[in-house]
């Protein structure tokens, strides 16, 4: 039996209400009431149903095989996307972006008001009602109208992060809490991977895999790359007023500028700004034109309490000063304090091992001084009749004569007639098996050096070294 209007003494059938529940007739409905039969079961406006039927479901409640039957579709055969494109001065859109013809533009959305820019605007000043500028042409104080801001006090950065299974982002990457993930961006299609994808096959537009899980021959399709032949760096430079970057900093032409970054507000300055007053989140001025009370508001700060120095990723997000005071015995600290790489290795070995002598001439008989050599060994220690030697070979000693290296071995053997183990440690660049240049951080190499020294000490103590001379090369060219 039809439900009657709830208005006093009205006998008409109710057809208007809130959230699909009819409670009033058309005559007595309130302003916020809608025709119940035209709403989705959840109360939202419907746009979806099976092809050929009237709209009955919203996007959240639609069945798996339902399509948008309310809005006009792209004219391209079998395309169900909403059209936004037609020729300029036309009133009705007929194609989607994928199937739009040459010279067609998006006629359904407003354009960035910067000169003749055709991009859709997303930015305007806070407090304004509508966006007027695109990302490239936005002013420094403009904010993105289409993205929710981080909930952290006074933070104006776009929020992307929340806990898994949540639908609305609440924090930016800087202020996100532990275990929060990016719930806005697409994620790698590899099972259980939550990383944002950047890779797909060449000529594909949509990234589907992250760097870790990409398949062979996939390339980064998310970022534009420098047009210079065989250059894999991201493009940031083009001539001023151009919209798309073409070249990296290394291969840019004269008068090209970085068109992806904001510029210092000082007249005529083209440097990227990092400085503003404390509490602000976007840089206005470069280091040259900042005022005395401005600070770096862009770069991440050192993790140490009350330190405003820029964080160094190589030192676990501390500045070098804080790191060497907080972790005085860490291998990284030796790297910070060293004047040369050899001294860094010396300090590291002296901290980890006892009994090594550094850079002293090898005497056959120290008390009599009757036989000396001109040769020195960076670090040496006599263990059970074997002389364990560690040499710091900057740039693999490529500039040294091979004949001189052989003569050096002969000289030290004449000075000490026992067994030798030489560990030749290169702290500089080298090439791997594929000929690719590698240059790991020194502190990572020192850990490997420590493991190798311990390994050789154990071999010597167990009398497992049988050769008169053994040479172990660490971080040398693999094909040499």
GROMACS .gro file of C-alpha atoms in nm:
model
  480
    1UNK     CA    1   0.000   0.000   0.000
    2UNK     CA    2   0.146   0.341  -0.097
    3UNK     CA    3   0.267   0.555   0.191
    4UNK     CA    4   0.070   0.878   0.240
    5UNK     CA    5   0.217   1.226   0.276
    6UNK     CA    6   0.312   1.301   0.633
    7UNK     CA    7   0.179   1.654   0.616
    8UNK     CA    8  -0.124   1.711   0.846
    9UNK     CA    9  -0.456   1.601   0.685
   10UNK     CA   10  -0.291   1.541   0.343
   11UNK     CA   11  -0.409   1.225   0.167
   12UNK     CA   12  -0.170   1.236  -0.131
   13UNK     CA   13   0.088   0.963  -0.189
   14UNK     CA   14   0.434   1.056  -0.057
   15UNK     CA   15   0.707   1.054  -0.320
   16UNK     CA   16   0.965   1.303  -0.186
   17UNK     CA   17   1.204   1.257   0.101
   18UNK     CA   18   1.565   1.230   0.219
   19UNK     CA   19   1.789   0.927   0.155
   20UNK     CA   20   1.527   0.747  -0.057
   21UNK     CA   21   1.263   0.739   0.217
   22UNK     CA   22   0.940   0.906   0.082
   23UNK     CA   23   0.768   1.117   0.349
   24UNK     CA   24   0.595   1.407   0.165
   25UNK     CA   25   0.403   1.470  -0.153
   26UNK     CA   26   0.520   1.718  -0.415
   27UNK     CA   27   0.299   1.993  -0.272
   28UNK     CA   28   0.423   1.965   0.087
   29UNK     CA   29   0.789   1.863   0.034
   30UNK     CA   30   1.068   2.065   0.198
   31UNK     CA   31   1.337   2.236  -0.006
   32UNK     CA   32   1.599   1.971   0.076
   33UNK     CA   33   1.376   1.679  -0.028
   34UNK     CA   34   1.422   1.493  -0.356
   35UNK     CA   35   1.208   1.257  -0.560
   36UNK     CA   36   1.277   0.924  -0.389
   37UNK     CA   37   1.218   0.709  -0.694
   38UNK     CA   38   1.496   0.891  -0.880
   39UNK     CA   39   1.762   0.834  -0.614
   40UNK     CA   40   2.002   0.548  -0.561
   41UNK     CA   41   1.922   0.329  -0.263
   42UNK     CA   42   2.186   0.517  -0.063
   43UNK     CA   43   2.023   0.854  -0.133
   44UNK     CA   44   2.273   0.981  -0.392
   45UNK     CA   45   2.191   1.083  -0.748
   46UNK     CA   46   2.213   0.775  -0.975
   47UNK     CA   47   2.406   0.764  -1.301
   48UNK     CA   48   2.465   0.391  -1.351
   49UNK     CA   49   2.266   0.091  -1.470
   50UNK     CA   50   2.281  -0.178  -1.736
   51UNK     CA   51   2.300  -0.050  -2.092
   52UNK     CA   52   1.958   0.065  -2.219
   53UNK     CA   53   1.803   0.109  -1.871
   54UNK     CA   54   1.728   0.421  -1.666
   55UNK     CA   55   1.989   0.532  -1.414
   56UNK     CA   56   1.933   0.357  -1.081
   57UNK     CA   57   2.270   0.335  -0.903
   58UNK     CA   58   2.542   0.578  -0.796
   59UNK     CA   59   2.911   0.506  -0.858
   60UNK     CA   60   2.953   0.350  -0.512
   61UNK     CA   61   2.651   0.115  -0.533
   62UNK     CA   62   2.661   0.018  -0.902
   63UNK     CA   63   2.690  -0.351  -1.000
   64UNK     CA   64   3.013  -0.464  -1.161
   65UNK     CA   65   2.878  -0.461  -1.518
   66UNK     CA   66   2.683  -0.133  -1.487
   67UNK     CA   67   2.781   0.168  -1.700
   68UNK     CA   68   2.707   0.541  -1.688
   69UNK     CA   69   2.371   0.570  -1.867
   70UNK     CA   70   2.299   0.929  -1.765
   71UNK     CA   71   2.585   1.128  -1.911
   72UNK     CA   72   2.673   1.164  -2.277
   73UNK     CA   73   2.945   0.933  -2.411
   74UNK     CA   74   3.240   0.982  -2.641
   75UNK     CA   75   3.144   0.943  -3.009
   76UNK     CA   76   3.420   0.690  -3.065
   77UNK     CA   77   3.275   0.342  -3.116
   78UNK     CA   78   3.250   0.133  -2.796
   79UNK     CA   79   3.401   0.411  -2.581
   80UNK     CA   80   3.211   0.472  -2.255
   81UNK     CA   81   3.413   0.770  -2.135
   82UNK     CA   82   3.261   1.113  -2.081
   83UNK     CA   83   3.347   1.353  -2.367
   84UNK     CA   84   3.521   1.682  -2.292
   85UNK     CA   85   3.682   1.761  -2.627
   86UNK     CA   86   3.576   1.944  -2.941
   87UNK     CA   87   3.710   2.223  -3.159
   88UNK     CA   88   3.741   2.570  -3.009
   89UNK     CA   89   3.417   2.776  -3.020
   90UNK     CA   90   3.204   2.458  -3.031
   91UNK     CA   91   2.948   2.424  -2.751
   92UNK     CA   92   2.911   2.047  -2.711
   93UNK     CA   93   3.191   1.802  -2.635
   94UNK     CA   94   3.195   1.493  -2.857
   95UNK     CA   95   3.520   1.305  -2.779
   96UNK     CA   96   3.716   1.198  -2.472
   97UNK     CA   97   4.083   1.291  -2.438
   98UNK     CA   98   4.201   0.955  -2.575
   99UNK     CA   99   3.997   0.980  -2.896
  100UNK     CA  100   4.005   1.356  -2.950
  101UNK     CA  101   4.116   1.472  -3.294
  102UNK     CA  102   4.403   1.704  -3.374
  103UNK     CA  103   4.349   2.065  -3.260
  104UNK     CA  104   4.055   1.968  -3.036
  105UNK     CA  105   4.059   2.112  -2.684
  106UNK     CA  106   3.876   2.049  -2.357
  107UNK     CA  107   3.572   2.278  -2.384
  108UNK     CA  108   3.402   2.169  -2.060
  109UNK     CA  109   3.656   2.305  -1.815
  110UNK     CA  110   3.800   2.649  -1.752
  111UNK     CA  111   4.154   2.726  -1.863
  112UNK     CA  112   4.452   2.862  -1.676
  113UNK     CA  113   4.437   3.241  -1.711
  114UNK     CA  114   4.810   3.276  -1.780
  115UNK     CA  115   4.843   3.412  -2.135
  116UNK     CA  116   4.722   3.139  -2.374
  117UNK     CA  117   4.781   2.839  -2.148
  118UNK     CA  118   4.541   2.553  -2.229
  119UNK     CA  119   4.587   2.356  -1.906
  120UNK     CA  120   4.307   2.310  -1.653
  121UNK     CA  121   4.363   2.533  -1.346
  122UNK     CA  122   4.399   2.390  -0.997
  123UNK     CA  123   4.553   2.680  -0.802
  124UNK     CA  124   4.438   3.008  -0.652
  125UNK     CA  125   4.495   3.209  -0.336
  126UNK     CA  126   4.352   3.073  -0.011
  127UNK     CA  127   4.000   3.207   0.050
  128UNK     CA  128   3.913   3.236  -0.319
  129UNK     CA  129   3.630   3.025  -0.461
  130UNK     CA  130   3.764   2.895  -0.791
  131UNK     CA  131   4.106   2.794  -0.929
  132UNK     CA  132   4.262   3.020  -1.193
  133UNK     CA  133   4.616   2.888  -1.255
  134UNK     CA  134   4.773   2.555  -1.349
  135UNK     CA  135   5.067   2.399  -1.164
  136UNK     CA  136   5.333   2.551  -1.389
  137UNK     CA  137   5.194   2.907  -1.381
  138UNK     CA  138   5.079   2.922  -1.018
  139UNK     CA  139   5.205   3.205  -0.797
  140UNK     CA  140   5.413   3.115  -0.489
  141UNK     CA  141   5.129   3.176  -0.240
  142UNK     CA  142   4.862   2.988  -0.435
  143UNK     CA  143   4.725   2.658  -0.307
  144UNK     CA  144   4.578   2.353  -0.482
  145UNK     CA  145   4.196   2.371  -0.469
  146UNK     CA  146   4.134   2.008  -0.556
  147UNK     CA  147   4.341   1.836  -0.291
  148UNK     CA  148   4.278   1.811   0.079
  149UNK     CA  149   4.541   1.975   0.297
  150UNK     CA  150   4.746   1.803   0.566
  151UNK     CA  151   4.581   1.809   0.912
  152UNK     CA  152   4.907   1.907   1.082
  153UNK     CA  153   4.891   2.255   1.237
  154UNK     CA  154   4.971   2.530   0.983
  155UNK     CA  155   5.074   2.278   0.715
  156UNK     CA  156   4.939   2.363   0.369
  157UNK     CA  157   5.086   2.065   0.186
  158UNK     CA  158   4.853   1.826   0.006
  159UNK     CA  159   4.753   1.523   0.214
  160UNK     CA  160   4.819   1.180   0.064
  161UNK     CA  161   4.864   0.955   0.366
  162UNK     CA  162   4.641   0.761   0.602
  163UNK     CA  163   4.624   0.409   0.741
  164UNK     CA  164   4.561   0.119   0.505
  165UNK     CA  165   4.190   0.066   0.421
  166UNK     CA  166   4.105   0.430   0.502
  167UNK     CA  167   3.957   0.632   0.214
  168UNK     CA  168   4.043   0.993   0.300
  169UNK     CA  169   4.401   1.123   0.331
  170UNK     CA  170   4.482   1.328   0.640
  171UNK     CA  171   4.860   1.389   0.642
  172UNK     CA  172   5.138   1.483   0.401
  173UNK     CA  173   5.457   1.279   0.363
  174UNK     CA  174   5.642   1.496   0.616
  175UNK     CA  175   5.382   1.467   0.895
  176UNK     CA  176   5.245   1.118   0.834
  177UNK     CA  177   5.242   0.881   1.129
  178UNK     CA  178   5.406   0.540   1.148
  179UNK     CA  179   5.247   0.272   0.927
  180UNK     CA  180   5.054   0.529   0.721
  181UNK     CA  181   5.065   0.480   0.343
  182UNK     CA  182   4.987   0.685   0.033
  183UNK     CA  183   4.618   0.610  -0.031
  184UNK     CA  184   4.570   0.859  -0.316
  185UNK     CA  185   4.830   0.762  -0.574
  186UNK     CA  186   4.808   0.441  -0.771
  187UNK     CA  187   5.022   0.158  -0.638
  188UNK     CA  188   5.242  -0.101  -0.806
  189UNK     CA  189   5.040  -0.401  -0.929
  190UNK     CA  190   5.289  -0.646  -0.778
  191UNK     CA  191   5.111  -0.838  -0.498
  192UNK     CA  192   5.132  -0.665  -0.157
  193UNK     CA  193   5.342  -0.378  -0.294
  194UNK     CA  194   5.231  -0.031  -0.178
  195UNK     CA  195   5.487   0.175  -0.371
  196UNK     CA  196   5.378   0.431  -0.632
  197UNK     CA  197   5.447   0.294  -0.984
  198UNK     CA  198   5.656   0.471  -1.246
  199UNK     CA  199   5.736   0.196  -1.498
  200UNK     CA  200   5.569   0.041  -1.801
  201UNK     CA  201   5.674  -0.056  -2.153
  202UNK     CA  202   5.786   0.222  -2.386
  203UNK     CA  203   5.496   0.406  -2.559
  204UNK     CA  204   5.256   0.308  -2.276
  205UNK     CA  205   5.120   0.605  -2.083
  206UNK     CA  206   5.011   0.455  -1.752
  207UNK     CA  207   5.275   0.331  -1.503
  208UNK     CA  208   5.199  -0.007  -1.347
  209UNK     CA  209   5.518  -0.119  -1.168
  210UNK     CA  210   5.758   0.038  -0.920
  211UNK     CA  211   6.136   0.041  -0.967
  212UNK     CA  212   6.181  -0.275  -0.759
  213UNK     CA  213   5.925  -0.487  -0.943
  214UNK     CA  214   5.955  -0.353  -1.298
  215UNK     CA  215   5.995  -0.610  -1.576
  216UNK     CA  216   6.293  -0.613  -1.812
  217UNK     CA  217   6.273  -0.350  -2.090
  218UNK     CA  218   6.024  -0.138  -1.894
  219UNK     CA  219   6.105   0.233  -1.872
  220UNK     CA  220   5.999   0.521  -1.651
  221UNK     CA  221   5.685   0.655  -1.822
  222UNK     CA  222   5.592   0.891  -1.541
  223UNK     CA  223   5.869   1.145  -1.576
  224UNK     CA  224   5.979   1.324  -1.890
  225UNK     CA  225   6.338   1.256  -1.982
  226UNK     CA  226   6.603   1.472  -2.143
  227UNK     CA  227   6.589   1.463  -2.525
  228UNK     CA  228   6.967   1.434  -2.551
  229UNK     CA  229   7.069   1.101  -2.703
  230UNK     CA  230   7.104   0.822  -2.443
  231UNK     CA  231   7.048   1.060  -2.150
  232UNK     CA  232   6.839   0.909  -1.871
  233UNK     CA  233   6.809   1.222  -1.657
  234UNK     CA  234   6.476   1.392  -1.598
  235UNK     CA  235   6.405   1.701  -1.806
  236UNK     CA  236   6.350   2.031  -1.625
  237UNK     CA  237   6.476   2.294  -1.870
  238UNK     CA  238   6.330   2.479  -2.165
  239UNK     CA  239   6.310   2.838  -2.287
  240UNK     CA  240   6.110   3.077  -2.071
  241UNK     CA  241   5.731   3.078  -2.136
  242UNK     CA  242   5.749   2.724  -2.277
  243UNK     CA  243   5.525   2.472  -2.102
  244UNK     CA  244   5.705   2.137  -2.125
  245UNK     CA  245   6.064   2.064  -2.014
  246UNK     CA  246   6.293   1.920  -2.281
  247UNK     CA  247   6.645   1.892  -2.138
  248UNK     CA  248   6.828   1.821  -1.813
  249UNK     CA  249   7.068   2.068  -1.650
  250UNK     CA  250   7.368   1.904  -1.816
  251UNK     CA  251   7.235   1.918  -2.175
  252UNK     CA  252   7.026   2.236  -2.170
  253UNK     CA  253   7.097   2.504  -2.430
  254UNK     CA  254   7.204   2.858  -2.357
  255UNK     CA  255   6.925   3.077  -2.210
  256UNK     CA  256   6.716   2.775  -2.112
  257UNK     CA  257   6.574   2.783  -1.758
  258UNK     CA  258   6.428   2.538  -1.511
  259UNK     CA  259   6.057   2.582  -1.586
  260UNK     CA  260   5.934   2.335  -1.324
  261UNK     CA  261   6.052   2.526  -1.018
  262UNK     CA  262   5.945   2.859  -0.872
  263UNK     CA  263   6.188   3.149  -0.884
  264UNK     CA  264   6.311   3.382  -0.610
  265UNK     CA  265   6.081   3.686  -0.577
  266UNK     CA  266   6.374   3.927  -0.594
  267UNK     CA  267   6.351   4.118  -0.922
  268UNK     CA  268   6.558   3.956  -1.194
  269UNK     CA  269   6.662   3.658  -0.980
  270UNK     CA  270   6.606   3.316  -1.135
  271UNK     CA  271   6.736   3.104  -0.847
  272UNK     CA  272   6.508   2.847  -0.684
  273UNK     CA  273   6.375   2.984  -0.351
  274UNK     CA  274   6.412   2.794  -0.023
  275UNK     CA  275   6.376   3.070   0.238
  276UNK     CA  276   6.077   3.226   0.412
  277UNK     CA  277   5.970   3.321   0.764
  278UNK     CA  278   5.935   3.051   1.030
  279UNK     CA  279   5.592   2.884   1.007
  280UNK     CA  280   5.559   2.927   0.630
  281UNK     CA  281   5.580   2.620   0.408
  282UNK     CA  282   5.679   2.757   0.066
  283UNK     CA  283   6.005   2.930  -0.021
  284UNK     CA  284   5.997   3.290  -0.143
  285UNK     CA  285   6.362   3.394  -0.161
  286UNK     CA  286   6.697   3.236  -0.238
  287UNK     CA  287   6.988   3.235   0.006
  288UNK     CA  288   7.133   3.551  -0.151
  289UNK     CA  289   6.817   3.762  -0.123
  290UNK     CA  290   6.661   3.630   0.199
  291UNK     CA  291   6.626   3.857   0.502
  292UNK     CA  292   6.821   3.788   0.821
  293UNK     CA  293   6.513   3.645   0.995
  294UNK     CA  294   6.420   3.401   0.716
  295UNK     CA  295   6.499   3.030   0.739
  296UNK     CA  296   6.504   2.738   0.496
  297UNK     CA  297   6.140   2.619   0.495
  298UNK     CA  298   6.168   2.375   0.205
  299UNK     CA  299   6.448   2.133   0.289
  300UNK     CA  300   6.402   1.868   0.555
  301UNK     CA  301   6.563   1.962   0.887
  302UNK     CA  302   6.813   1.763   1.090
  303UNK     CA  303   6.647   1.504   1.316
  304UNK     CA  304   6.834   1.628   1.623
  305UNK     CA  305   6.629   1.835   1.868
  306UNK     CA  306   6.626   2.212   1.803
  307UNK     CA  307   6.863   2.188   1.507
  308UNK     CA  308   6.758   2.397   1.206
  309UNK     CA  309   7.036   2.276   0.976
  310UNK     CA  310   6.937   2.096   0.658
  311UNK     CA  311   6.922   1.717   0.693
  312UNK     CA  312   7.175   1.510   0.503
  313UNK     CA  313   7.033   1.182   0.368
  314UNK     CA  314   7.383   1.036   0.360
  315UNK     CA  315   7.394   1.072   0.738
  316UNK     CA  316   7.054   0.922   0.820
  317UNK     CA  317   6.874   1.258   0.806
  318UNK     CA  318   7.105   1.429   1.057
  319UNK     CA  319   7.337   1.715   0.973
  320UNK     CA  320   7.707   1.624   0.977
  321UNK     CA  321   7.774   1.824   1.295
  322UNK     CA  322   7.501   1.652   1.498
  323UNK     CA  323   7.582   1.308   1.361
  324UNK     CA  324   7.948   1.306   1.461
  325UNK     CA  325   7.860   1.421   1.814
  326UNK     CA  326   7.570   1.180   1.863
  327UNK     CA  327   7.749   0.879   1.709
  328UNK     CA  328   8.125   0.931   1.762
  329UNK     CA  329   8.220   0.567   1.691
  330UNK     CA  330   8.003   0.514   1.385
  331UNK     CA  331   8.184   0.450   1.052
  332UNK     CA  332   8.009   0.754   0.907
  333UNK     CA  333   8.175   0.975   1.167
  334UNK     CA  334   8.518   0.871   1.043
  335UNK     CA  335   8.412   0.979   0.695
  336UNK     CA  336   8.298   1.319   0.825
  337UNK     CA  337   8.613   1.390   1.021
  338UNK     CA  338   8.869   1.264   0.772
  339UNK     CA  339   9.087   1.498   0.572
  340UNK     CA  340   9.177   1.216   0.334
  341UNK     CA  341   9.024   0.877   0.268
  342UNK     CA  342   9.340   0.707   0.391
  343UNK     CA  343   9.303   0.879   0.728
  344UNK     CA  344   8.938   0.773   0.741
  345UNK     CA  345   9.044   0.411   0.687
  346UNK     CA  346   9.321   0.449   0.947
  347UNK     CA  347   9.085   0.585   1.213
  348UNK     CA  348   8.834   0.311   1.138
  349UNK     CA  349   9.093   0.030   1.162
  350UNK     CA  350   9.242   0.172   1.483
  351UNK     CA  351   8.897   0.178   1.641
  352UNK     CA  352   8.801  -0.174   1.535
  353UNK     CA  353   9.136  -0.356   1.567
  354UNK     CA  354   9.441  -0.350   1.794
  355UNK     CA  355   9.806  -0.369   1.695
  356UNK     CA  356   9.803  -0.223   1.343
  357UNK     CA  357  10.088   0.013   1.254
  358UNK     CA  358  10.012   0.298   1.016
  359UNK     CA  359  10.244   0.428   0.743
  360UNK     CA  360  10.575   0.328   0.899
  361UNK     CA  361  10.881   0.202   0.706
  362UNK     CA  362  10.938  -0.171   0.723
  363UNK     CA  363  11.272  -0.244   0.897
  364UNK     CA  364  11.448  -0.582   0.878
  365UNK     CA  365  11.612  -0.524   1.217
  366UNK     CA  366  11.477  -0.219   1.398
  367UNK     CA  367  11.736  -0.231   1.678
  368UNK     CA  368  12.034  -0.243   1.448
  369UNK     CA  369  11.886  -0.036   1.164
  370UNK     CA  370  12.110  -0.232   0.928
  371UNK     CA  371  11.861  -0.280   0.649
  372UNK     CA  372  11.591  -0.038   0.549
  373UNK     CA  373  11.364  -0.001   0.253
  374UNK     CA  374  11.202   0.300   0.098
  375UNK     CA  375  10.870   0.119   0.095
  376UNK     CA  376  10.592   0.188   0.341
  377UNK     CA  377  10.269  -0.001   0.410
  378UNK     CA  378   9.954   0.191   0.504
  379UNK     CA  379   9.850  -0.055   0.777
  380UNK     CA  380  10.026  -0.372   0.888
  381UNK     CA  381  10.010  -0.626   1.169
  382UNK     CA  382  10.219  -0.938   1.230
  383UNK     CA  383  10.002  -1.239   1.321
  384UNK     CA  384  10.150  -1.589   1.369
  385UNK     CA  385  10.431  -1.521   1.126
  386UNK     CA  386  10.207  -1.367   0.857
  387UNK     CA  387  10.215  -0.995   0.786
  388UNK     CA  388   9.859  -0.874   0.725
  389UNK     CA  389   9.872  -0.552   0.520
  390UNK     CA  390   9.590  -0.312   0.427
  391UNK     CA  391   9.656  -0.059   0.154
  392UNK     CA  392   9.422   0.231   0.070
  393UNK     CA  393   9.453   0.257  -0.309
  394UNK     CA  394   9.282   0.577  -0.421
  395UNK     CA  395   9.145   0.531  -0.774
  396UNK     CA  396   9.284   0.174  -0.770
  397UNK     CA  397   9.635   0.325  -0.807
  398UNK     CA  398   9.576   0.328  -1.183
  399UNK     CA  399   9.837   0.599  -1.226
  400UNK     CA  400  10.102   0.381  -1.061
  401UNK     CA  401  10.343   0.176  -1.270
  402UNK     CA  402  10.274  -0.199  -1.262
  403UNK     CA  403  10.648  -0.260  -1.264
  404UNK     CA  404  10.686  -0.041  -0.957
  405UNK     CA  405  10.403  -0.229  -0.784
  406UNK     CA  406  10.586  -0.560  -0.849
  407UNK     CA  407  10.912  -0.410  -0.724
  408UNK     CA  408  10.732  -0.294  -0.411
  409UNK     CA  409  10.619  -0.649  -0.332
  410UNK     CA  410  10.979  -0.768  -0.380
  411UNK     CA  411  11.116  -0.497  -0.151
  412UNK     CA  412  10.880  -0.569   0.137
  413UNK     CA  413  10.943  -0.943   0.094
  414UNK     CA  414  11.317  -0.877   0.126
  415UNK     CA  415  11.250  -0.674   0.441
  416UNK     CA  416  11.036  -0.951   0.589
  417UNK     CA  417  11.082  -1.302   0.455
  418UNK     CA  418  10.759  -1.452   0.589
  419UNK     CA  419  10.411  -1.484   0.442
  420UNK     CA  420  10.206  -1.180   0.331
  421UNK     CA  421   9.835  -1.109   0.284
  422UNK     CA  422   9.764  -0.776   0.112
  423UNK     CA  423   9.411  -0.629   0.119
  424UNK     CA  424   9.401  -0.359  -0.151
  425UNK     CA  425   9.109  -0.128  -0.066
  426UNK     CA  426   8.984   0.123  -0.326
  427UNK     CA  427   8.770   0.407  -0.178
  428UNK     CA  428   8.687   0.557  -0.518
  429UNK     CA  429   8.486   0.469  -0.829
  430UNK     CA  430   8.509   0.130  -0.995
  431UNK     CA  431   8.327  -0.067  -1.267
  432UNK     CA  432   8.116  -0.376  -1.203
  433UNK     CA  433   8.088  -0.691  -1.419
  434UNK     CA  434   7.868  -0.505  -1.669
  435UNK     CA  435   8.104  -0.210  -1.702
  436UNK     CA  436   7.872   0.016  -1.500
  437UNK     CA  437   8.041   0.281  -1.287
  438UNK     CA  438   7.980   0.231  -0.912
  439UNK     CA  439   8.069   0.455  -0.619
  440UNK     CA  440   7.917   0.334  -0.287
  441UNK     CA  441   7.942   0.548   0.024
  442UNK     CA  442   8.272   0.508   0.211
  443UNK     CA  443   8.105   0.402   0.536
  444UNK     CA  444   7.938   0.110   0.356
  445UNK     CA  445   8.274   0.002   0.216
  446UNK     CA  446   8.437   0.022   0.560
  447UNK     CA  447   8.190  -0.236   0.690
  448UNK     CA  448   8.295  -0.474   0.408
  449UNK     CA  449   8.661  -0.400   0.484
  450UNK     CA  450   8.607  -0.488   0.851
  451UNK     CA  451   8.450  -0.821   0.752
  452UNK     CA  452   8.742  -0.899   0.519
  453UNK     CA  453   9.004  -0.817   0.785
  454UNK     CA  454   8.828  -1.041   1.038
  455UNK     CA  455   8.809  -1.318   0.779
  456UNK     CA  456   9.183  -1.301   0.705
  457UNK     CA  457   9.277  -1.285   1.074
  458UNK     CA  458   9.080  -1.604   1.134
  459UNK     CA  459   9.252  -1.774   0.836
  460UNK     CA  460   9.595  -1.674   0.967
  461UNK     CA  461   9.519  -1.792   1.321
  462UNK     CA  462   9.401  -2.128   1.180
  463UNK     CA  463   9.711  -2.145   0.955
  464UNK     CA  464   9.494  -2.169   0.643
  465UNK     CA  465   9.703  -1.928   0.432
  466UNK     CA  466   9.959  -2.141   0.249
  467UNK     CA  467  10.090  -1.902  -0.020
  468UNK     CA  468  10.380  -1.667   0.043
  469UNK     CA  469  10.180  -1.378  -0.105
  470UNK     CA  470   9.804  -1.332  -0.133
  471UNK     CA  471   9.646  -1.016  -0.277
  472UNK     CA  472   9.277  -0.939  -0.218
  473UNK     CA  473   9.129  -0.648  -0.414
  474UNK     CA  474   8.820  -0.473  -0.275
  475UNK     CA  475   8.617  -0.240  -0.501
  476UNK     CA  476   8.844  -0.283  -0.803
  477UNK     CA  477   8.722  -0.297  -1.163
  478UNK     CA  478   8.569  -0.642  -1.213
  479UNK     CA  479   8.689  -0.681  -1.572
  480UNK     CA  480   9.045  -0.576  -1.502
   0.00000   0.00000   0.00000
